[in-house]
């Protein structure tokens, strides 16, 4: 639900003093969507004719959806407060950790499952460090109640739809 990120960034950038309030108004719905997406992936993979190994990889990798919502929330804090350097450092650090460790695993005979688990572990560790660092800017409740703010949801759907159209328009030559 990438459109919700844009709505939150726009709302927080308008009034930084309401950052905590806006985040807590949207994090419940973001968590709900993350759980629904994970559940949907786990449910749908059961109906595909994949071998058990592929189903396992998809199931394990789909758990990353659970913390993508929190990552997006933390990223919006930095974006709204114009702290882009932190986002760059986080991305670079994550890649510096993931790539060499994945190469080491593969050189030592470990397979795809190990690389997927490594990637999820590194993402989770970096997310936790990033989350605690973001609390220097604003402290918010990660487990806020689900609040159906229809204004945010409607705007989020509009932004998501526009993002989808933008992606499709850039790839239309591949489709045709």
mmCIF file with all atom_site columns, C-alpha atoms in Angstrom:
data_model
loop_
_atom_site.group_PDB
_atom_site.id
_atom_site.type_symbol
_atom_site.label_atom_id
_atom_site.label_alt_id
_atom_site.label_comp_id
_atom_site.label_asym_id
_atom_site.label_entity_id
_atom_site.label_seq_id
_atom_site.pdbx_PDB_ins_code
_atom_site.Cartn_x
_atom_site.Cartn_y
_atom_site.Cartn_z
_atom_site.occupancy
_atom_site.B_iso_or_equiv
_atom_site.pdbx_formal_charge
_atom_site.auth_seq_id
_atom_site.auth_comp_id
_atom_site.auth_asym_id
_atom_site.auth_atom_id
_atom_site.pdbx_PDB_model_num
ATOM 1   C CA . UNK A 1 1   ? 0.000   0.000   0.000   1.00 0.00 ? 1   UNK A CA 1
ATOM 2   C CA . UNK A 1 2   ? 2.645   2.447   -1.152  1.00 0.00 ? 2   UNK A CA 1
ATOM 3   C CA . UNK A 1 3   ? 0.125   5.228   -1.617  1.00 0.00 ? 3   UNK A CA 1
ATOM 4   C CA . UNK A 1 4   ? -0.337  5.445   2.133   1.00 0.00 ? 4   UNK A CA 1
ATOM 5   C CA . UNK A 1 5   ? 3.368   6.314   2.459   1.00 0.00 ? 5   UNK A CA 1
ATOM 6   C CA . UNK A 1 6   ? 2.901   9.332   0.202   1.00 0.00 ? 6   UNK A CA 1
ATOM 7   C CA . UNK A 1 7   ? -0.190  10.449  2.129   1.00 0.00 ? 7   UNK A CA 1
ATOM 8   C CA . UNK A 1 8   ? 1.620   10.211  5.466   1.00 0.00 ? 8   UNK A CA 1
ATOM 9   C CA . UNK A 1 9   ? 4.715   12.021  4.167   1.00 0.00 ? 9   UNK A CA 1
ATOM 10  C CA . UNK A 1 10  ? 2.548   14.807  2.782   1.00 0.00 ? 10  UNK A CA 1
ATOM 11  C CA . UNK A 1 11  ? 0.509   15.146  5.987   1.00 0.00 ? 11  UNK A CA 1
ATOM 12  C CA . UNK A 1 12  ? 3.541   15.088  8.297   1.00 0.00 ? 12  UNK A CA 1
ATOM 13  C CA . UNK A 1 13  ? 5.515   17.489  6.102   1.00 0.00 ? 13  UNK A CA 1
ATOM 14  C CA . UNK A 1 14  ? 2.652   19.989  6.396   1.00 0.00 ? 14  UNK A CA 1
ATOM 15  C CA . UNK A 1 15  ? 2.805   19.933  10.185  1.00 0.00 ? 15  UNK A CA 1
ATOM 16  C CA . UNK A 1 16  ? 5.750   18.170  11.844  1.00 0.00 ? 16  UNK A CA 1
ATOM 17  C CA . UNK A 1 17  ? 4.201   18.657  15.287  1.00 0.00 ? 17  UNK A CA 1
ATOM 18  C CA . UNK A 1 18  ? 1.462   16.160  14.341  1.00 0.00 ? 18  UNK A CA 1
ATOM 19  C CA . UNK A 1 19  ? 3.908   13.455  13.257  1.00 0.00 ? 19  UNK A CA 1
ATOM 20  C CA . UNK A 1 20  ? 3.168   11.076  16.131  1.00 0.00 ? 20  UNK A CA 1
ATOM 21  C CA . UNK A 1 21  ? -0.578  11.533  15.772  1.00 0.00 ? 21  UNK A CA 1
ATOM 22  C CA . UNK A 1 22  ? -0.518  10.902  12.016  1.00 0.00 ? 22  UNK A CA 1
ATOM 23  C CA . UNK A 1 23  ? 1.760   7.864   12.320  1.00 0.00 ? 23  UNK A CA 1
ATOM 24  C CA . UNK A 1 24  ? -0.390  6.308   15.019  1.00 0.00 ? 24  UNK A CA 1
ATOM 25  C CA . UNK A 1 25  ? -3.505  7.009   12.965  1.00 0.00 ? 25  UNK A CA 1
ATOM 26  C CA . UNK A 1 26  ? -2.094  5.012   10.054  1.00 0.00 ? 26  UNK A CA 1
ATOM 27  C CA . UNK A 1 27  ? 0.135   2.328   11.562  1.00 0.00 ? 27  UNK A CA 1
ATOM 28  C CA . UNK A 1 28  ? -2.760  0.142   12.681  1.00 0.00 ? 28  UNK A CA 1
ATOM 29  C CA . UNK A 1 29  ? -4.173  -0.072  9.177   1.00 0.00 ? 29  UNK A CA 1
ATOM 30  C CA . UNK A 1 30  ? -0.674  -0.572  7.784   1.00 0.00 ? 30  UNK A CA 1
ATOM 31  C CA . UNK A 1 31  ? -0.112  -3.479  10.194  1.00 0.00 ? 31  UNK A CA 1
ATOM 32  C CA . UNK A 1 32  ? -3.475  -4.938  9.227   1.00 0.00 ? 32  UNK A CA 1
ATOM 33  C CA . UNK A 1 33  ? -2.607  -4.778  5.521   1.00 0.00 ? 33  UNK A CA 1
ATOM 34  C CA . UNK A 1 34  ? 0.797   -6.366  6.219   1.00 0.00 ? 34  UNK A CA 1
ATOM 35  C CA . UNK A 1 35  ? -0.820  -9.276  8.060   1.00 0.00 ? 35  UNK A CA 1
ATOM 36  C CA . UNK A 1 36  ? -3.463  -9.686  5.349   1.00 0.00 ? 36  UNK A CA 1
ATOM 37  C CA . UNK A 1 37  ? -0.831  -9.677  2.578   1.00 0.00 ? 37  UNK A CA 1
ATOM 38  C CA . UNK A 1 38  ? 1.245   -12.279 4.430   1.00 0.00 ? 38  UNK A CA 1
ATOM 39  C CA . UNK A 1 39  ? -1.788  -14.456 5.095   1.00 0.00 ? 39  UNK A CA 1
ATOM 40  C CA . UNK A 1 40  ? -2.903  -14.126 1.482   1.00 0.00 ? 40  UNK A CA 1
ATOM 41  C CA . UNK A 1 41  ? 0.531   -15.183 0.204   1.00 0.00 ? 41  UNK A CA 1
ATOM 42  C CA . UNK A 1 42  ? 0.575   -18.179 2.523   1.00 0.00 ? 42  UNK A CA 1
ATOM 43  C CA . UNK A 1 43  ? -2.944  -19.140 1.495   1.00 0.00 ? 43  UNK A CA 1
ATOM 44  C CA . UNK A 1 44  ? -2.507  -18.670 -2.256  1.00 0.00 ? 44  UNK A CA 1
ATOM 45  C CA . UNK A 1 45  ? 0.756   -20.612 -2.424  1.00 0.00 ? 45  UNK A CA 1
ATOM 46  C CA . UNK A 1 46  ? -1.154  -23.691 -1.265  1.00 0.00 ? 46  UNK A CA 1
ATOM 47  C CA . UNK A 1 47  ? -3.205  -23.683 -4.470  1.00 0.00 ? 47  UNK A CA 1
ATOM 48  C CA . UNK A 1 48  ? -0.312  -23.476 -6.911  1.00 0.00 ? 48  UNK A CA 1
ATOM 49  C CA . UNK A 1 49  ? 1.303   -26.566 -8.332  1.00 0.00 ? 49  UNK A CA 1
ATOM 50  C CA . UNK A 1 50  ? 4.795   -25.780 -7.085  1.00 0.00 ? 50  UNK A CA 1
ATOM 51  C CA . UNK A 1 51  ? 7.113   -28.308 -5.540  1.00 0.00 ? 51  UNK A CA 1
ATOM 52  C CA . UNK A 1 52  ? 7.363   -28.271 -1.748  1.00 0.00 ? 52  UNK A CA 1
ATOM 53  C CA . UNK A 1 53  ? 10.731  -26.487 -1.762  1.00 0.00 ? 53  UNK A CA 1
ATOM 54  C CA . UNK A 1 54  ? 9.410   -23.560 -3.793  1.00 0.00 ? 54  UNK A CA 1
ATOM 55  C CA . UNK A 1 55  ? 6.339   -23.326 -1.568  1.00 0.00 ? 55  UNK A CA 1
ATOM 56  C CA . UNK A 1 56  ? 8.616   -23.226 1.470   1.00 0.00 ? 56  UNK A CA 1
ATOM 57  C CA . UNK A 1 57  ? 10.743  -20.441 -0.063  1.00 0.00 ? 57  UNK A CA 1
ATOM 58  C CA . UNK A 1 58  ? 7.648   -18.390 -0.874  1.00 0.00 ? 58  UNK A CA 1
ATOM 59  C CA . UNK A 1 59  ? 6.222   -18.960 2.614   1.00 0.00 ? 59  UNK A CA 1
ATOM 60  C CA . UNK A 1 60  ? 9.447   -17.927 4.346   1.00 0.00 ? 60  UNK A CA 1
ATOM 61  C CA . UNK A 1 61  ? 10.000  -14.924 2.085   1.00 0.00 ? 61  UNK A CA 1
ATOM 62  C CA . UNK A 1 62  ? 6.377   -13.755 2.503   1.00 0.00 ? 62  UNK A CA 1
ATOM 63  C CA . UNK A 1 63  ? 7.074   -13.120 6.187   1.00 0.00 ? 63  UNK A CA 1
ATOM 64  C CA . UNK A 1 64  ? 9.115   -10.105 5.097   1.00 0.00 ? 64  UNK A CA 1
ATOM 65  C CA . UNK A 1 65  ? 5.773   -8.449  4.371   1.00 0.00 ? 65  UNK A CA 1
ATOM 66  C CA . UNK A 1 66  ? 5.148   -8.315  8.116   1.00 0.00 ? 66  UNK A CA 1
ATOM 67  C CA . UNK A 1 67  ? 7.929   -5.863  8.703   1.00 0.00 ? 67  UNK A CA 1
ATOM 68  C CA . UNK A 1 68  ? 7.777   -3.995  5.393   1.00 0.00 ? 68  UNK A CA 1
ATOM 69  C CA . UNK A 1 69  ? 4.964   -1.913  6.875   1.00 0.00 ? 69  UNK A CA 1
ATOM 70  C CA . UNK A 1 70  ? 7.111   -0.871  9.826   1.00 0.00 ? 70  UNK A CA 1
ATOM 71  C CA . UNK A 1 71  ? 10.020  -0.143  7.495   1.00 0.00 ? 71  UNK A CA 1
ATOM 72  C CA . UNK A 1 72  ? 7.783   2.096   5.397   1.00 0.00 ? 72  UNK A CA 1
ATOM 73  C CA . UNK A 1 73  ? 6.589   3.906   8.515   1.00 0.00 ? 73  UNK A CA 1
ATOM 74  C CA . UNK A 1 74  ? 10.138  4.549   9.692   1.00 0.00 ? 74  UNK A CA 1
ATOM 75  C CA . UNK A 1 75  ? 11.143  5.643   6.187   1.00 0.00 ? 75  UNK A CA 1
ATOM 76  C CA . UNK A 1 76  ? 8.285   8.153   6.094   1.00 0.00 ? 76  UNK A CA 1
ATOM 77  C CA . UNK A 1 77  ? 9.549   9.688   9.330   1.00 0.00 ? 77  UNK A CA 1
ATOM 78  C CA . UNK A 1 78  ? 12.921  10.381  7.753   1.00 0.00 ? 78  UNK A CA 1
ATOM 79  C CA . UNK A 1 79  ? 11.420  11.582  4.491   1.00 0.00 ? 79  UNK A CA 1
ATOM 80  C CA . UNK A 1 80  ? 8.966   13.968  6.160   1.00 0.00 ? 80  UNK A CA 1
ATOM 81  C CA . UNK A 1 81  ? 11.743  15.363  8.362   1.00 0.00 ? 81  UNK A CA 1
ATOM 82  C CA . UNK A 1 82  ? 14.089  15.592  5.350   1.00 0.00 ? 82  UNK A CA 1
ATOM 83  C CA . UNK A 1 83  ? 16.631  13.159  6.821   1.00 0.00 ? 83  UNK A CA 1
ATOM 84  C CA . UNK A 1 84  ? 17.440  11.404  3.535   1.00 0.00 ? 84  UNK A CA 1
ATOM 85  C CA . UNK A 1 85  ? 21.044  10.688  4.536   1.00 0.00 ? 85  UNK A CA 1
ATOM 86  C CA . UNK A 1 86  ? 19.806  8.240   7.165   1.00 0.00 ? 86  UNK A CA 1
ATOM 87  C CA . UNK A 1 87  ? 17.838  6.339   4.524   1.00 0.00 ? 87  UNK A CA 1
ATOM 88  C CA . UNK A 1 88  ? 20.919  6.183   2.320   1.00 0.00 ? 88  UNK A CA 1
ATOM 89  C CA . UNK A 1 89  ? 23.083  4.924   5.181   1.00 0.00 ? 89  UNK A CA 1
ATOM 90  C CA . UNK A 1 90  ? 20.501  2.272   6.059   1.00 0.00 ? 90  UNK A CA 1
ATOM 91  C CA . UNK A 1 91  ? 20.271  1.032   2.473   1.00 0.00 ? 91  UNK A CA 1
ATOM 92  C CA . UNK A 1 92  ? 24.040  0.943   2.005   1.00 0.00 ? 92  UNK A CA 1
ATOM 93  C CA . UNK A 1 93  ? 24.599  -0.789  5.345   1.00 0.00 ? 93  UNK A CA 1
ATOM 94  C CA . UNK A 1 94  ? 22.009  -3.426  4.534   1.00 0.00 ? 94  UNK A CA 1
ATOM 95  C CA . UNK A 1 95  ? 23.641  -4.174  1.175   1.00 0.00 ? 95  UNK A CA 1
ATOM 96  C CA . UNK A 1 96  ? 27.144  -4.213  2.669   1.00 0.00 ? 96  UNK A CA 1
ATOM 97  C CA . UNK A 1 97  ? 25.943  -6.840  5.140   1.00 0.00 ? 97  UNK A CA 1
ATOM 98  C CA . UNK A 1 98  ? 23.816  -8.921  2.781   1.00 0.00 ? 98  UNK A CA 1
ATOM 99  C CA . UNK A 1 99  ? 26.020  -9.314  -0.278  1.00 0.00 ? 99  UNK A CA 1
ATOM 100 C CA . UNK A 1 100 ? 29.284  -10.549 1.297   1.00 0.00 ? 100 UNK A CA 1
ATOM 101 C CA . UNK A 1 101 ? 27.448  -12.804 3.743   1.00 0.00 ? 101 UNK A CA 1
ATOM 102 C CA . UNK A 1 102 ? 25.369  -14.302 0.918   1.00 0.00 ? 102 UNK A CA 1
ATOM 103 C CA . UNK A 1 103 ? 28.534  -14.922 -1.108  1.00 0.00 ? 103 UNK A CA 1
ATOM 104 C CA . UNK A 1 104 ? 30.141  -16.603 1.918   1.00 0.00 ? 104 UNK A CA 1
ATOM 105 C CA . UNK A 1 105 ? 27.106  -18.822 2.389   1.00 0.00 ? 105 UNK A CA 1
ATOM 106 C CA . UNK A 1 106 ? 27.065  -19.843 -1.266  1.00 0.00 ? 106 UNK A CA 1
ATOM 107 C CA . UNK A 1 107 ? 30.824  -20.464 -1.368  1.00 0.00 ? 107 UNK A CA 1
ATOM 108 C CA . UNK A 1 108 ? 30.481  -22.711 1.676   1.00 0.00 ? 108 UNK A CA 1
ATOM 109 C CA . UNK A 1 109 ? 27.846  -24.846 -0.004  1.00 0.00 ? 109 UNK A CA 1
ATOM 110 C CA . UNK A 1 110 ? 24.695  -23.427 1.503   1.00 0.00 ? 110 UNK A CA 1
ATOM 111 C CA . UNK A 1 111 ? 21.682  -23.057 -0.740  1.00 0.00 ? 111 UNK A CA 1
ATOM 112 C CA . UNK A 1 112 ? 18.938  -20.640 -1.600  1.00 0.00 ? 112 UNK A CA 1
ATOM 113 C CA . UNK A 1 113 ? 17.059  -21.218 1.650   1.00 0.00 ? 113 UNK A CA 1
ATOM 114 C CA . UNK A 1 114 ? 20.059  -20.051 3.662   1.00 0.00 ? 114 UNK A CA 1
ATOM 115 C CA . UNK A 1 115 ? 20.393  -16.924 1.527   1.00 0.00 ? 115 UNK A CA 1
ATOM 116 C CA . UNK A 1 116 ? 16.686  -16.121 1.962   1.00 0.00 ? 116 UNK A CA 1
ATOM 117 C CA . UNK A 1 117 ? 16.912  -16.566 5.728   1.00 0.00 ? 117 UNK A CA 1
ATOM 118 C CA . UNK A 1 118 ? 20.074  -14.447 5.795   1.00 0.00 ? 118 UNK A CA 1
ATOM 119 C CA . UNK A 1 119 ? 18.364  -11.703 3.819   1.00 0.00 ? 119 UNK A CA 1
ATOM 120 C CA . UNK A 1 120 ? 15.353  -11.704 6.142   1.00 0.00 ? 120 UNK A CA 1
ATOM 121 C CA . UNK A 1 121 ? 17.578  -11.690 9.238   1.00 0.00 ? 121 UNK A CA 1
ATOM 122 C CA . UNK A 1 122 ? 19.712  -8.799  7.979   1.00 0.00 ? 122 UNK A CA 1
ATOM 123 C CA . UNK A 1 123 ? 16.599  -6.839  6.989   1.00 0.00 ? 123 UNK A CA 1
ATOM 124 C CA . UNK A 1 124 ? 15.098  -7.400  10.422  1.00 0.00 ? 124 UNK A CA 1
ATOM 125 C CA . UNK A 1 125 ? 18.279  -6.384  12.272  1.00 0.00 ? 125 UNK A CA 1
ATOM 126 C CA . UNK A 1 126 ? 18.716  -3.256  10.155  1.00 0.00 ? 126 UNK A CA 1
ATOM 127 C CA . UNK A 1 127 ? 15.016  -2.432  10.619  1.00 0.00 ? 127 UNK A CA 1
ATOM 128 C CA . UNK A 1 128 ? 15.288  -2.702  14.401  1.00 0.00 ? 128 UNK A CA 1
ATOM 129 C CA . UNK A 1 129 ? 18.372  -0.463  14.485  1.00 0.00 ? 129 UNK A CA 1
ATOM 130 C CA . UNK A 1 130 ? 16.662  1.992   12.158  1.00 0.00 ? 130 UNK A CA 1
ATOM 131 C CA . UNK A 1 131 ? 13.469  1.927   14.245  1.00 0.00 ? 131 UNK A CA 1
ATOM 132 C CA . UNK A 1 132 ? 15.295  2.718   17.477  1.00 0.00 ? 132 UNK A CA 1
ATOM 133 C CA . UNK A 1 133 ? 17.237  5.464   15.717  1.00 0.00 ? 133 UNK A CA 1
ATOM 134 C CA . UNK A 1 134 ? 13.970  6.979   14.407  1.00 0.00 ? 134 UNK A CA 1
ATOM 135 C CA . UNK A 1 135 ? 12.727  7.299   17.990  1.00 0.00 ? 135 UNK A CA 1
ATOM 136 C CA . UNK A 1 136 ? 15.149  10.205  18.378  1.00 0.00 ? 136 UNK A CA 1
ATOM 137 C CA . UNK A 1 137 ? 12.875  12.098  15.970  1.00 0.00 ? 137 UNK A CA 1
ATOM 138 C CA . UNK A 1 138 ? 9.458   10.865  17.087  1.00 0.00 ? 138 UNK A CA 1
ATOM 139 C CA . UNK A 1 139 ? 8.275   8.160   19.465  1.00 0.00 ? 139 UNK A CA 1
ATOM 140 C CA . UNK A 1 140 ? 5.151   6.368   18.331  1.00 0.00 ? 140 UNK A CA 1
ATOM 141 C CA . UNK A 1 141 ? 3.263   3.231   19.307  1.00 0.00 ? 141 UNK A CA 1
ATOM 142 C CA . UNK A 1 142 ? 3.957   0.464   16.795  1.00 0.00 ? 142 UNK A CA 1
ATOM 143 C CA . UNK A 1 143 ? 0.871   -1.431  17.908  1.00 0.00 ? 143 UNK A CA 1
ATOM 144 C CA . UNK A 1 144 ? -1.621  1.412   17.674  1.00 0.00 ? 144 UNK A CA 1
ATOM 145 C CA . UNK A 1 145 ? -5.230  0.394   17.211  1.00 0.00 ? 145 UNK A CA 1
ATOM 146 C CA . UNK A 1 146 ? -6.650  0.042   13.741  1.00 0.00 ? 146 UNK A CA 1
ATOM 147 C CA . UNK A 1 147 ? -8.056  3.393   12.738  1.00 0.00 ? 147 UNK A CA 1
ATOM 148 C CA . UNK A 1 148 ? -9.990  3.534   9.474   1.00 0.00 ? 148 UNK A CA 1
ATOM 149 C CA . UNK A 1 149 ? -9.289  7.129   8.528   1.00 0.00 ? 149 UNK A CA 1
ATOM 150 C CA . UNK A 1 150 ? -11.117 7.097   5.207   1.00 0.00 ? 150 UNK A CA 1
ATOM 151 C CA . UNK A 1 151 ? -9.449  10.304  4.056   1.00 0.00 ? 151 UNK A CA 1
ATOM 152 C CA . UNK A 1 152 ? -6.006  8.692   4.360   1.00 0.00 ? 152 UNK A CA 1
ATOM 153 C CA . UNK A 1 153 ? -7.201  5.393   2.892   1.00 0.00 ? 153 UNK A CA 1
ATOM 154 C CA . UNK A 1 154 ? -8.913  7.031   -0.093  1.00 0.00 ? 154 UNK A CA 1
ATOM 155 C CA . UNK A 1 155 ? -5.876  9.192   -0.843  1.00 0.00 ? 155 UNK A CA 1
ATOM 156 C CA . UNK A 1 156 ? -3.613  6.165   -0.367  1.00 0.00 ? 156 UNK A CA 1
ATOM 157 C CA . UNK A 1 157 ? -5.635  4.138   -2.872  1.00 0.00 ? 157 UNK A CA 1
ATOM 158 C CA . UNK A 1 158 ? -5.479  7.019   -5.361  1.00 0.00 ? 158 UNK A CA 1
ATOM 159 C CA . UNK A 1 159 ? -1.690  7.326   -4.983  1.00 0.00 ? 159 UNK A CA 1
ATOM 160 C CA . UNK A 1 160 ? -1.273  3.539   -5.246  1.00 0.00 ? 160 UNK A CA 1
ATOM 161 C CA . UNK A 1 161 ? -3.384  3.455   -8.408  1.00 0.00 ? 161 UNK A CA 1
ATOM 162 C CA . UNK A 1 162 ? -1.349  6.297   -9.922  1.00 0.00 ? 162 UNK A CA 1
ATOM 163 C CA . UNK A 1 163 ? 1.849   4.416   -9.037  1.00 0.00 ? 163 UNK A CA 1
ATOM 164 C CA . UNK A 1 164 ? 0.492   1.298   -10.736 1.00 0.00 ? 164 UNK A CA 1
ATOM 165 C CA . UNK A 1 165 ? -0.383  3.288   -13.852 1.00 0.00 ? 165 UNK A CA 1
ATOM 166 C CA . UNK A 1 166 ? 3.074   4.847   -13.830 1.00 0.00 ? 166 UNK A CA 1
ATOM 167 C CA . UNK A 1 167 ? 4.704   1.408   -13.605 1.00 0.00 ? 167 UNK A CA 1
ATOM 168 C CA . UNK A 1 168 ? 2.508   0.027   -16.370 1.00 0.00 ? 168 UNK A CA 1
ATOM 169 C CA . UNK A 1 169 ? 3.154   2.995   -18.645 1.00 0.00 ? 169 UNK A CA 1
ATOM 170 C CA . UNK A 1 170 ? 6.886   2.477   -18.293 1.00 0.00 ? 170 UNK A CA 1
ATOM 171 C CA . UNK A 1 171 ? 6.604   -1.210  -19.125 1.00 0.00 ? 171 UNK A CA 1
ATOM 172 C CA . UNK A 1 172 ? 3.894   -1.105  -21.801 1.00 0.00 ? 172 UNK A CA 1
ATOM 173 C CA . UNK A 1 173 ? 6.408   -1.876  -24.549 1.00 0.00 ? 173 UNK A CA 1
ATOM 174 C CA . UNK A 1 174 ? 7.382   -5.088  -22.738 1.00 0.00 ? 174 UNK A CA 1
ATOM 175 C CA . UNK A 1 175 ? 3.755   -6.174  -22.433 1.00 0.00 ? 175 UNK A CA 1
ATOM 176 C CA . UNK A 1 176 ? 2.989   -5.571  -26.104 1.00 0.00 ? 176 UNK A CA 1
#
